[in-house]
XYZ file of C-alpha atoms in Angstrom:
614
model
C 45.646 13.727 49.629
C 45.122 10.774 51.950
C 41.958 10.288 53.978
C 43.618 10.496 57.397
C 41.495 12.010 60.151
C 42.921 14.809 62.263
C 41.658 15.353 65.812
C 40.720 18.839 66.962
C 43.377 20.127 69.407
C 42.638 20.280 73.133
C 44.323 22.610 75.614
C 46.571 19.663 76.527
C 47.656 19.402 72.871
C 48.404 23.108 72.777
C 50.531 22.793 75.929
C 52.434 19.903 74.333
C 53.140 21.979 71.248
C 54.241 24.960 73.339
C 56.585 22.675 75.253
C 58.004 21.328 71.979
C 58.561 24.892 70.807
C 60.249 25.819 74.074
C 62.574 22.806 73.882
C 63.449 23.598 70.277
C 64.182 27.198 71.218
C 66.365 26.073 74.137
C 68.282 23.605 71.962
C 68.941 26.205 69.301
C 69.799 29.001 71.749
C 72.344 26.894 73.636
C 74.442 26.844 70.476
C 75.043 30.578 70.956
C 77.870 31.684 73.252
C 76.073 34.925 74.106
C 73.005 32.974 75.281
C 75.096 30.739 77.500
C 76.443 33.830 79.257
C 72.980 35.147 80.119
C 71.485 34.977 83.574
C 68.505 32.653 84.174
C 66.125 35.615 84.156
C 67.578 36.849 80.856
C 67.280 33.347 79.336
C 63.602 33.197 80.340
C 62.945 36.528 78.633
C 64.656 35.354 75.428
C 62.876 32.005 75.413
C 59.480 33.587 76.054
C 59.977 35.621 72.893
C 61.547 33.023 70.617
C 59.727 29.945 71.945
C 56.489 31.191 70.349
C 58.389 31.897 67.139
C 59.576 28.280 67.013
C 56.004 27.096 67.565
C 54.779 29.214 64.656
C 57.580 28.124 62.335
C 57.154 24.428 63.153
C 53.398 24.477 62.722
C 53.534 26.625 59.589
C 55.957 24.154 58.001
C 53.772 21.169 58.865
C 50.612 22.909 57.616
C 52.256 23.889 54.329
C 53.528 20.326 53.804
C 49.965 18.972 54.009
C 48.412 21.679 51.761
C 45.576 22.198 54.190
C 42.614 24.469 53.484
C 42.580 28.067 54.610
C 41.541 28.359 58.242
C 43.243 25.123 59.393
C 46.498 24.981 61.390
C 48.117 21.550 61.858
C 50.066 21.104 65.083
C 53.161 18.959 65.586
C 51.249 16.129 67.274
C 48.779 15.757 64.337
C 45.949 17.694 65.903
C 44.533 20.861 64.393
C 43.219 24.294 65.184
C 40.536 26.001 63.090
C 39.164 29.533 62.894
C 35.968 28.326 64.576
C 37.938 27.260 67.673
C 36.411 29.946 69.885
C 32.851 29.821 68.529
C 30.431 30.367 71.383
C 33.088 31.674 73.771
C 32.520 35.164 75.164
C 35.233 37.776 74.983
C 35.515 37.763 78.777
C 35.951 33.992 78.862
C 38.579 34.073 76.150
C 40.536 36.517 78.294
C 39.936 34.607 81.519
C 40.316 31.224 83.127
C 37.189 29.772 81.449
C 39.087 29.394 78.168
C 40.518 26.013 79.070
C 37.064 24.503 79.655
C 35.644 25.959 76.431
C 38.581 24.714 74.375
C 38.287 21.203 75.785
C 34.642 21.050 74.711
C 35.667 21.356 71.053
C 37.574 18.056 71.160
C 34.359 16.051 70.810
C 33.909 16.522 67.047
C 36.821 15.492 64.822
C 37.012 16.741 61.275
C 37.988 15.029 58.030
C 40.902 16.393 56.084
C 40.226 18.413 52.936
C 38.753 16.639 49.888
C 39.367 17.474 46.253
C 36.966 20.064 44.867
C 36.662 20.410 41.098
C 34.892 23.363 39.497
C 34.015 23.607 35.812
C 33.631 27.204 34.677
C 30.581 27.205 32.413
C 30.907 30.927 31.804
C 32.721 34.010 33.040
C 31.390 37.444 32.055
C 33.184 40.734 32.617
C 30.894 43.783 32.758
C 32.597 47.157 32.179
C 29.346 48.542 33.560
C 26.196 46.902 34.883
C 22.978 48.326 36.290
C 22.802 45.560 38.886
C 26.331 44.195 39.366
C 28.152 47.530 39.293
C 31.183 48.728 37.352
C 33.992 46.359 36.354
C 32.128 43.334 37.688
C 32.817 39.699 36.923
C 30.143 36.989 37.159
C 30.786 33.248 37.118
C 28.617 30.207 36.531
C 30.354 27.041 37.699
C 29.537 23.390 38.261
C 31.224 21.911 41.346
C 31.296 18.519 43.093
C 29.920 19.895 46.355
C 27.755 16.903 47.299
C 29.653 14.158 49.122
C 29.018 10.648 47.811
C 29.714 7.287 49.507
C 31.507 8.699 52.537
C 31.596 7.288 56.094
C 29.178 8.535 58.714
C 29.768 12.129 59.695
C 29.043 11.440 63.347
C 31.695 8.715 63.528
C 34.370 10.107 61.268
C 33.851 13.841 61.181
C 32.653 16.042 58.380
C 34.037 17.993 55.445
C 34.618 21.709 55.601
C 34.397 23.214 52.111
C 35.707 26.665 51.285
C 32.960 29.271 51.113
C 34.850 31.806 49.021
C 36.545 32.106 45.655
C 39.755 34.100 45.317
C 40.112 36.076 42.079
C 43.118 37.917 40.682
C 42.647 40.453 37.873
C 45.167 42.488 35.911
C 44.969 45.431 33.565
C 47.805 47.221 31.780
C 49.070 48.927 34.920
C 48.103 47.006 38.046
C 46.858 43.795 39.625
C 44.017 43.253 42.066
C 42.987 40.351 44.329
C 39.516 39.913 45.789
C 37.689 37.264 47.805
C 34.016 36.669 47.140
C 31.448 34.143 48.398
C 29.714 31.794 45.988
C 25.990 31.050 45.981
C 24.502 27.595 45.535
C 21.985 27.662 42.691
C 20.930 24.005 42.894
C 18.496 23.781 45.846
C 18.886 20.036 46.534
C 21.534 17.318 46.838
C 20.112 14.645 44.543
C 23.142 15.112 42.273
C 26.814 15.421 43.159
C 27.469 18.292 40.762
C 26.034 21.600 41.980
C 25.595 24.834 40.020
C 27.084 27.868 41.760
C 27.153 31.593 41.021
C 29.677 34.203 42.121
C 30.296 37.851 41.371
C 32.873 40.455 42.396
C 34.000 43.973 41.517
C 37.364 44.079 39.753
C 39.393 46.901 38.181
C 38.814 48.864 34.951
C 39.937 47.526 31.570
C 40.705 44.014 32.776
C 43.111 42.104 30.531
C 43.329 38.821 32.441
C 41.463 37.012 35.210
C 42.852 34.158 37.298
C 41.411 31.912 39.968
C 43.736 31.714 42.958
C 44.550 28.685 45.087
C 46.832 28.188 48.060
C 49.488 26.745 45.762
C 49.110 28.701 42.534
C 46.765 30.343 40.044
C 44.851 29.343 36.901
C 44.199 31.841 34.123
C 40.638 31.566 32.835
C 38.910 32.840 29.691
C 36.181 35.451 30.007
C 33.945 37.402 27.633
C 32.072 40.681 27.677
C 28.298 39.996 27.608
C 25.881 41.348 25.035
C 24.938 45.026 25.281
C 22.719 44.952 22.171
C 19.292 46.183 23.233
C 16.494 43.611 23.015
C 12.982 43.651 24.425
C 12.762 39.964 25.311
C 15.129 37.002 25.113
C 13.735 33.456 25.241
C 16.325 31.014 26.582
C 15.643 27.501 25.259
C 16.989 24.720 27.485
C 19.620 22.424 25.936
C 18.458 20.185 23.095
C 20.021 16.763 22.587
C 19.450 14.184 19.839
C 16.677 16.521 18.746
C 14.383 15.675 15.828
C 11.458 17.964 16.662
C 11.737 20.379 13.746
C 7.964 21.034 13.811
C 8.194 22.334 17.406
C 11.087 24.529 16.398
C 9.267 26.096 13.450
C 6.199 26.817 15.559
C 8.248 28.366 18.365
C 10.761 30.360 16.336
C 8.081 32.070 14.224
C 5.927 32.820 17.274
C 8.822 34.356 19.208
C 9.846 36.526 16.280
C 6.283 37.715 15.650
C 5.723 38.868 19.221
C 9.082 40.552 19.671
C 11.459 38.048 21.276
C 14.855 36.688 20.313
C 15.372 32.942 20.753
C 18.698 31.882 22.298
C 18.767 28.102 21.881
C 21.283 25.941 23.742
C 22.303 22.929 21.690
C 24.129 19.693 22.467
C 23.131 17.593 19.460
C 20.481 17.398 16.744
C 19.732 15.336 13.657
C 21.880 16.787 10.880
C 19.136 18.177 8.645
C 17.398 19.803 11.625
C 20.708 21.359 12.682
C 21.169 22.715 9.162
C 17.671 24.241 9.297
C 18.423 25.987 12.595
C 21.667 27.372 11.177
C 19.740 28.983 8.326
C 17.290 30.575 10.743
C 20.262 31.859 12.712
C 21.684 33.455 9.561
C 18.332 35.173 8.982
C 18.388 36.687 12.481
C 15.497 34.690 13.953
C 17.551 33.065 16.699
C 20.999 32.216 18.031
C 22.447 28.739 18.492
C 24.621 28.529 21.588
C 26.830 25.424 21.926
C 26.269 23.823 25.321
C 29.527 22.150 26.253
C 29.661 19.135 28.524
C 31.270 19.369 31.943
C 34.386 17.254 32.131
C 37.495 17.092 34.298
C 40.354 15.548 32.277
C 42.367 13.093 34.336
C 40.046 13.234 37.358
C 38.552 9.869 38.465
C 34.777 9.646 38.719
C 35.184 8.700 42.379
C 36.229 12.325 42.907
C 33.869 14.060 40.475
C 31.366 12.382 38.152
C 29.945 14.992 35.747
C 28.457 12.319 33.479
C 26.150 10.522 35.920
C 25.845 13.181 38.613
C 24.676 16.297 36.774
C 21.045 17.395 36.693
C 19.164 17.546 33.363
C 22.010 18.533 31.014
C 23.221 21.105 33.551
C 20.089 23.126 32.877
C 20.411 25.408 35.911
C 23.860 26.491 34.720
C 22.493 27.001 31.211
C 19.664 29.250 32.378
C 21.907 31.248 34.680
C 24.362 31.661 31.811
C 21.583 33.000 29.586
C 20.417 35.403 32.284
C 23.939 36.762 32.761
C 24.654 36.904 29.038
C 21.647 39.162 28.381
C 21.568 40.932 31.763
C 22.484 44.313 30.254
C 20.826 43.669 26.897
C 17.267 42.449 27.445
C 14.345 44.125 29.178
C 12.988 40.679 30.071
C 14.396 37.147 29.952
C 12.318 33.971 30.065
C 13.318 30.311 30.229
C 11.351 27.772 28.186
C 11.677 24.316 26.671
C 11.231 23.900 22.935
C 7.796 22.340 23.498
C 6.653 25.358 25.554
C 5.000 28.164 23.597
C 3.948 31.444 25.161
C 1.545 33.609 23.145
C 0.750 37.106 24.491
C -2.883 37.425 25.577
C -3.330 40.786 27.282
C -1.083 42.845 24.993
C 0.119 42.642 21.370
C 3.770 41.870 22.239
C 5.740 40.088 24.944
C 7.365 43.216 26.314
C 4.015 45.000 26.603
C 2.378 42.026 28.332
C 5.244 41.580 30.792
C 5.396 45.284 31.570
C 1.626 45.465 32.017
C 1.738 42.551 34.462
C 4.514 44.185 36.490
C 3.025 47.678 36.578
C 1.419 48.669 39.865
C 2.964 45.812 41.844
C 5.745 45.786 44.380
C 9.192 45.331 42.894
C 9.270 41.872 41.293
C 12.213 39.542 40.789
C 10.203 37.285 38.495
C 6.765 36.155 37.346
C 5.629 32.544 36.976
C 3.447 31.429 34.063
C 1.643 28.130 34.579
C 1.570 25.530 31.820
C -1.464 23.898 30.237
C -0.938 20.651 28.359
C -2.000 20.188 24.759
C -1.748 17.244 22.413
C -0.896 18.109 18.840
C -0.974 16.153 15.601
C 1.416 17.334 12.914
C 2.566 16.184 9.500
C 5.672 14.018 9.377
C 6.276 14.950 5.730
C 7.830 18.419 5.563
C 6.294 19.060 2.124
C 2.824 18.885 3.726
C 3.658 20.709 6.948
C 1.993 23.996 7.868
C 1.675 26.021 11.042
C -2.011 26.492 10.244
C -2.538 22.745 10.348
C -0.547 22.449 13.552
C -2.723 25.045 15.309
C -5.860 23.335 13.995
C -4.807 20.088 15.660
C -4.031 21.414 19.118
C -6.187 19.637 21.705
C -6.298 20.639 25.362
C -5.314 17.882 27.807
C -5.617 18.759 31.497
C -3.547 16.631 33.829
C -6.618 16.683 36.069
C -10.125 17.618 34.950
C -11.682 20.832 36.229
C -14.270 18.829 38.188
C -11.565 16.775 39.861
C -9.623 19.915 40.720
C -12.722 21.480 42.273
C -13.965 18.456 44.173
C -10.568 17.293 45.389
C -9.140 20.705 46.167
C -6.008 20.170 44.114
C -3.490 22.999 44.558
C -1.075 24.215 41.907
C 2.214 22.344 41.870
C 5.179 24.702 41.992
C 8.191 22.409 42.296
C 9.313 18.929 41.244
C 9.157 16.371 44.009
C 12.843 16.264 44.925
C 12.531 19.869 46.120
C 9.540 19.120 48.376
C 9.058 18.493 52.058
C 8.284 14.797 51.612
C 6.309 14.513 54.832
C 3.629 16.769 53.347
C 3.031 14.865 50.093
C -0.500 13.484 49.862
C -2.826 12.140 47.183
C -3.894 15.529 45.876
C -0.278 16.607 45.520
C 0.284 13.819 43.016
C -2.404 15.247 40.739
C -1.113 18.768 40.531
C -0.369 20.847 37.503
C 3.078 20.742 35.942
C 5.687 23.192 37.114
C 5.536 26.545 35.359
C 8.248 28.750 33.870
C 9.469 32.161 34.903
C 9.900 35.568 33.287
C 12.704 37.593 34.834
C 13.612 41.240 35.058
C 17.386 40.707 34.643
C 18.151 43.817 36.672
C 16.636 42.147 39.735
C 18.011 38.610 39.520
C 21.480 37.134 39.005
C 20.869 33.383 38.924
C 18.105 30.808 38.729
C 17.530 27.093 39.039
C 15.493 25.148 36.447
C 12.071 26.334 37.627
C 12.736 29.293 39.899
C 15.536 30.940 41.896
C 16.613 29.040 45.025
C 16.011 32.155 47.124
C 14.227 35.454 46.757
C 16.456 38.541 46.593
C 15.984 40.834 49.578
C 13.149 43.315 49.143
C 11.739 41.678 46.006
C 8.655 39.584 45.374
C 7.315 37.133 42.806
C 4.008 37.161 40.956
C 2.028 34.164 39.755
C 0.368 35.065 36.461
C -3.356 34.313 36.219
C -3.987 36.299 33.037
C -2.240 33.870 30.657
C -0.631 30.432 30.471
C 2.068 28.638 28.514
C 0.849 26.279 25.805
C 2.790 23.098 26.497
C 2.936 20.602 23.622
C 2.816 17.629 25.953
C 2.350 14.893 23.358
C 3.125 15.231 19.665
C 1.803 12.784 17.103
C 3.314 12.618 13.618
C 0.832 11.663 10.913
C 0.639 11.055 7.175
C -3.007 12.064 6.932
C -3.477 15.665 5.881
C -6.528 17.544 7.118
C -9.042 18.469 4.398
C -10.881 20.978 6.576
C -10.396 24.421 5.047
C -12.139 26.280 7.897
C -9.520 26.157 10.609
C -10.737 27.154 14.061
C -8.031 28.584 16.358
C -7.509 26.450 19.484
C -9.475 27.269 22.615
C -7.967 28.812 25.705
C -7.697 26.326 28.571
C -10.410 27.827 30.836
C -13.374 26.341 28.891
C -14.506 29.789 27.804
C -15.004 30.781 24.184
C -11.633 32.565 24.192
C -8.924 31.471 21.763
C -5.200 31.294 22.442
C -4.540 32.990 19.102
C -6.606 34.619 16.345
C -7.065 33.403 12.769
C -5.362 36.556 11.533
C -2.278 35.887 13.651
C -2.122 32.271 12.469
C -2.165 33.432 8.868
C 0.625 35.932 9.547
C 2.731 33.163 11.057
C 2.026 30.911 8.074
C 3.022 33.656 5.645
C 6.301 34.139 7.491
C 7.004 30.397 7.321
C 6.307 30.299 3.560
C 8.646 33.245 3.054
C 11.455 31.284 4.703
C 10.715 28.012 2.907
C 10.958 29.748 -0.455
C 14.602 30.609 0.168
C 16.684 28.181 -1.961
C 19.020 27.080 0.848
C 16.145 26.367 3.219
C 14.061 24.668 0.539
C 16.904 22.241 -0.096
C 17.218 21.385 3.606
C 13.461 21.227 4.104
C 13.044 18.134 1.966
C 15.593 16.249 4.116
C 13.991 16.882 7.511
C 13.243 13.768 9.625
C 9.948 11.979 9.005
C 10.383 9.582 11.942
C 11.118 10.265 15.608
C 13.505 7.510 16.602
C 15.385 9.326 19.358
C 12.381 11.155 20.769
C 10.651 7.850 21.511
C 13.816 6.493 23.089
C 14.183 9.491 25.423
C 10.475 9.738 26.328
C 10.296 6.052 27.248
C 13.542 6.262 29.203
C 12.511 9.356 31.183
C 9.109 7.888 31.996
C 10.630 4.592 33.144
C 13.640 5.892 35.053
C 12.531 9.246 36.369
C 8.936 10.491 35.969
C 7.244 7.400 37.380
C 9.160 7.953 40.622
C 8.693 11.723 40.557
C 4.933 11.540 39.955
C 4.520 8.911 42.675
C 6.646 10.761 45.209
C 9.084 7.815 45.437
C 12.053 10.086 46.000
C 14.249 7.469 47.634
C 14.312 5.450 44.407
C 15.298 8.376 42.198
C 18.767 8.840 40.811
C 20.218 12.105 39.609
C 17.855 12.886 36.690
C 18.957 13.439 33.120
C 19.645 11.789 29.763
C 22.624 9.914 31.199
C 20.005 7.449 32.471
C 19.260 6.464 28.873
C 21.083 4.315 26.351
C 21.463 6.054 22.995
C 21.538 3.193 20.524
C 22.767 4.627 17.252
C 20.602 4.306 14.148
C 22.583 3.375 11.022
C 20.630 5.819 8.829
C 20.501 8.809 11.188
C 23.384 11.225 11.657
C 23.714 14.059 14.146
C 25.711 17.204 14.618
C 27.164 17.232 18.124
C 28.961 19.916 20.109
C 32.640 19.467 20.860
C 35.331 21.632 22.433
C 38.890 21.629 23.696
C 39.254 20.408 27.281
C 42.692 20.433 28.880
C 44.018 18.888 32.111
C 44.644 21.458 34.827
C 47.223 21.682 37.583
C 45.670 20.710 40.908
C 44.986 23.731 43.070
C 43.957 23.782 46.700
C 41.231 24.029 47.779
C 39.554 24.131 44.324
C 40.889 23.144 40.904
C 39.281 25.052 38.033
C 38.539 23.628 34.576
C 37.055 25.094 31.410
C 36.599 24.411 27.702
C 37.560 26.503 24.691
C 36.880 26.628 20.944
C 33.377 25.067 20.838
C 32.209 23.731 17.486
C 29.748 21.234 16.000
C 30.882 18.056 14.314
C 29.295 15.042 12.650
C 31.986 12.668 13.947
C 30.662 12.013 17.464
C 27.202 10.573 16.838
C 23.764 11.074 18.361
C 24.338 11.388 22.098
C 23.243 13.601 24.973
C 26.792 14.479 26.110
């Protein structure tokens, strides 16, 4: 599609087009002997009927030739009408003589012709029944190039009008069904070109196929039925890439199992031995590895859609929304954590009891936010000397700001990263705030979420900020060769400077016993000895993120920030380190208007790609 600009039609343009239609009708009618024999009055009656028909046919043909978006109508003189043509015009004025003046006012703002929209379908779930979405519902998570990059000024050259609906066609064994549904923007900012969206619609029973419909065709898409297996709590771990942190994993996976949660870990790539360890834990039922496939549009130039450089943090918002939808009918609660975040129940013996206790007696909640407290931890690099007991013994609290500073400087709690802030209100105290927390969701009350929280609160629901407990965030991890000789391990202190502990000695021992039980399994024992004893890629990523993202974020220098994520980093391959990396089948798709839909199939892990974040 070329970038030609089309001017909004004035009443003069409409009169021109009507005149063209009348002339065409006259020319055609004069070929008919019966028309020639009509009186002038009779000819006027015929032309008044068929002149409009010629206008409609001519304009319909021109509009179809240009493949224009729904709602646009191209006229013969290269102007256009749109469904918003009469916005602001009263019914009386539309019917009266004021119409001409109102129509002329719309000429002032031209509009740019349709651009190419590309949507990658991260997931499509079909729910035969759902407590929140209804019967025979479909839910989509997509990534779309909704943010315009490097375009001329809107005031000089017009603006883009994007479609606000998706059109879905579903079939079962006996019938077909078409429905239009709006999509919701999940990403609350425009720092990146690629935006996560969510959409849902009610279909028909026993769906066999689902297609996305365009003005010029349809695209069949794959879909799955989500999990209905009952679980108390699911912990969704954000996508790992070039991961070496096996110690974090062992701490987290044993904690989640002990307190009644199932870990659903999204994976892009990991050092081979660490990947093998996770696969064994998956076989034992501790967790699930979910391949997190990259967004790509085969054959589409990056000037149209750039999913490599213009996607936020490994598409984490899409990942978390996918996890929420996947376990919507299965889990009582869903929470979203990073691998270095550990939540230990404090006011109840299990996660589900703590979450339920926090929600009881409050207005209906969409989600709860747990704050994070930073800890440094020293852990053994040699797997033969590693223990969870030792790891707990070496947890050291590290406030971002001391309690005295918080009190004297009145530092509030930071709820969002800086690119989601009103920049005019950032001051010195803002820069010292606590790191953004994580949320626990009742999946019946929420359908989608961004990285830290939903972009909007569902009608009639509220949120709750938890003060009774915090997330233990392993902010900095040191690998050491020196084993502690202290046999009397004291559990780490809770962050509030009281004598409270974040976990008891008895619980630590139970976790250690569970770890030893797993290590004694022959398959795991064999892998255990091969686990990484150096953190090559972790250092690379930490240094890169600090240099290219966090130093701007923490200083509020938003204008200097690029779309954040591992694409900012160079992953120099180490000759002695191999990784397992996700791969899948991506196929080129026929261009549809207004949106072309892409997807991937047959995900698998391979050692042939290398250690990369995509």
